C-alpha cells in the first residue's frame, strides 16, 4: 500500500494551496481518508476527513471554513484545498487511510503517506 502526498510548498499568508494524495494497493472507496498535520515540536493533529463516498466531510475547528477536503474514487485520490492560509498552518501534512472507526483519532489509521511540507510565510 502506498499513499503519495504532493502539493506542498511555500506560500504567503492569505494564499492557497491544494494538496493531493494518490493511493495504490488498496480498495480506495472502502477507506475513510483524512489529512493530519504536524508542526515542529507539536503532536500530529487532525485536519480533515472524508467519508467513503465523499458525501460527508469532517473538519477541525482550525480548518473549518478555510479548507475543503474532497476525493475522487475513480482516480484513487484525496485532496485538501487550503485557502486563506495563516502562519500557524505551517506544518508537514500527512494523508491517512482507515477502514472504519473514529475518524478524528490518529490511532486507528492503518496507512500513512510520507508527508508534504507546507510553509506559510509573510
Coordinates of C-alpha atoms in Angstrom, one line a residue:
X1 CA 0.0 0.0 0.0
X2 CA 1.3 3.4 -0.9
X3 CA 0.0 6.9 -0.2
X4 CA 1.8 9.6 -2.1
X5 CA 1.2 13.1 -0.9
X6 CA 2.1 16.1 -3.0
X7 CA 1.3 19.8 -3.5
X8 CA 3.0 21.3 -0.5
X9 CA 5.3 24.3 -0.8
X10 CA 6.0 27.9 0.3
X11 CA 3.0 30.3 0.2
X12 CA 2.3 33.8 1.5
X13 CA -0.1 34.5 4.3
X14 CA -3.6 34.6 2.8
X15 CA -2.6 32.4 -0.1
X16 CA -3.9 29.0 -1.2
X17 CA -2.5 25.5 -1.8
X18 CA -4.1 22.2 -3.0
X19 CA -2.7 19.0 -1.6
X20 CA -3.2 15.7 -3.3
X21 CA -2.7 12.2 -2.1
X22 CA -2.8 9.3 -4.5
X23 CA -3.3 5.8 -3.1
X24 CA -2.4 2.5 -4.5
X25 CA -2.6 -1.1 -3.2
X26 CA -5.9 -1.0 -1.5
X27 CA -9.6 -0.6 -2.4
X28 CA -9.7 3.1 -2.1
X29 CA -13.5 3.5 -1.8
X30 CA -13.5 1.2 1.2
X31 CA -11.4 3.6 3.2
X32 CA -12.1 6.8 5.1
X33 CA -9.4 9.3 4.1
X34 CA -8.0 12.0 6.2
X35 CA -5.4 14.7 6.4
X36 CA -3.3 15.3 9.6
X37 CA -0.6 17.8 10.2
X38 CA 2.4 18.1 12.4
X39 CA 4.2 21.4 13.2
X40 CA 7.7 21.4 14.6
X41 CA 7.7 20.4 18.3
X42 CA 4.0 19.6 18.3
X43 CA 1.9 16.5 18.2
X44 CA 0.3 15.3 14.9
X45 CA -3.2 16.7 14.7
X46 CA -6.4 16.0 12.8
X47 CA -7.2 18.4 10.0
X48 CA -10.0 16.9 7.9
X49 CA -11.5 13.6 6.9
X50 CA -14.0 12.4 4.3
X51 CA -16.4 9.5 4.1
X52 CA -16.2 6.6 1.7
X53 CA -18.3 8.2 -1.0
X54 CA -17.2 11.7 -0.3
X55 CA -20.6 13.0 0.8
X56 CA -19.6 13.7 4.4
X57 CA -16.6 15.9 5.2
X58 CA -15.3 16.5 8.7
X59 CA -13.0 19.3 9.8
X60 CA -11.1 20.5 12.8
X61 CA -12.1 23.9 14.1
X62 CA -9.0 25.5 12.6
X63 CA -9.7 24.1 9.2
X64 CA -13.4 24.7 9.1
X65 CA -14.4 27.5 6.6
X66 CA -11.0 27.7 5.1
X67 CA -10.1 24.1 4.0
X68 CA -12.1 21.7 1.8
X69 CA -11.5 18.0 1.6
X70 CA -12.7 16.0 -1.4
X71 CA -12.0 12.7 -3.0
X72 CA -12.0 11.1 -6.5
X73 CA -12.7 7.4 -6.1
X74 CA -12.2 6.7 -9.7
X75 CA -8.7 8.2 -9.5
X76 CA -7.9 6.9 -6.0
X77 CA -7.0 10.5 -4.9
X78 CA -8.0 12.7 -2.0
X79 CA -7.5 16.4 -2.0
X80 CA -7.2 19.2 0.5
X81 CA -7.8 22.7 -0.8
X82 CA -6.4 25.2 1.7
X83 CA -7.4 28.9 1.4
X84 CA -6.7 31.9 3.5
X85 CA -3.6 30.3 4.8
X86 CA -2.1 31.5 8.1
X87 CA 1.4 31.2 9.5
X88 CA 0.0 28.7 12.1
X89 CA -0.9 26.4 9.2
X90 CA 2.8 25.7 8.7
X91 CA 3.4 22.0 9.1
X92 CA 4.1 18.7 7.4
X93 CA 0.7 17.4 6.1
X94 CA 0.1 13.7 6.0
X95 CA -2.7 11.8 4.3
X96 CA -4.0 8.7 6.0
X97 CA -6.5 5.9 5.4
X98 CA -8.6 3.8 7.8
X99 CA -11.2 1.2 7.2
X100 CA -13.6 2.3 9.9
X101 CA -13.8 3.8 13.4
X102 CA -13.3 7.2 14.9
X103 CA -12.3 9.5 12.1
X104 CA -10.8 12.1 14.5
X105 CA -8.4 9.7 16.3
X106 CA -4.9 9.4 15.0
X107 CA -4.7 5.9 16.3
X108 CA -6.5 3.5 14.1
X109 CA -5.4 5.0 10.8
X110 CA -3.8 2.0 9.2
X111 CA -1.9 3.6 6.3
X112 CA 0.0 6.9 6.1
X113 CA 1.7 8.9 3.4
X114 CA 5.1 10.3 3.7
X115 CA 4.0 13.9 4.3
X116 CA 4.3 17.1 2.3
X117 CA 5.7 20.4 3.8
X118 CA 3.5 23.4 3.8
X119 CA 5.2 26.7 4.8
X120 CA 3.2 29.9 5.2
X121 CA 5.2 33.0 5.4
X122 CA 4.9 36.7 5.2

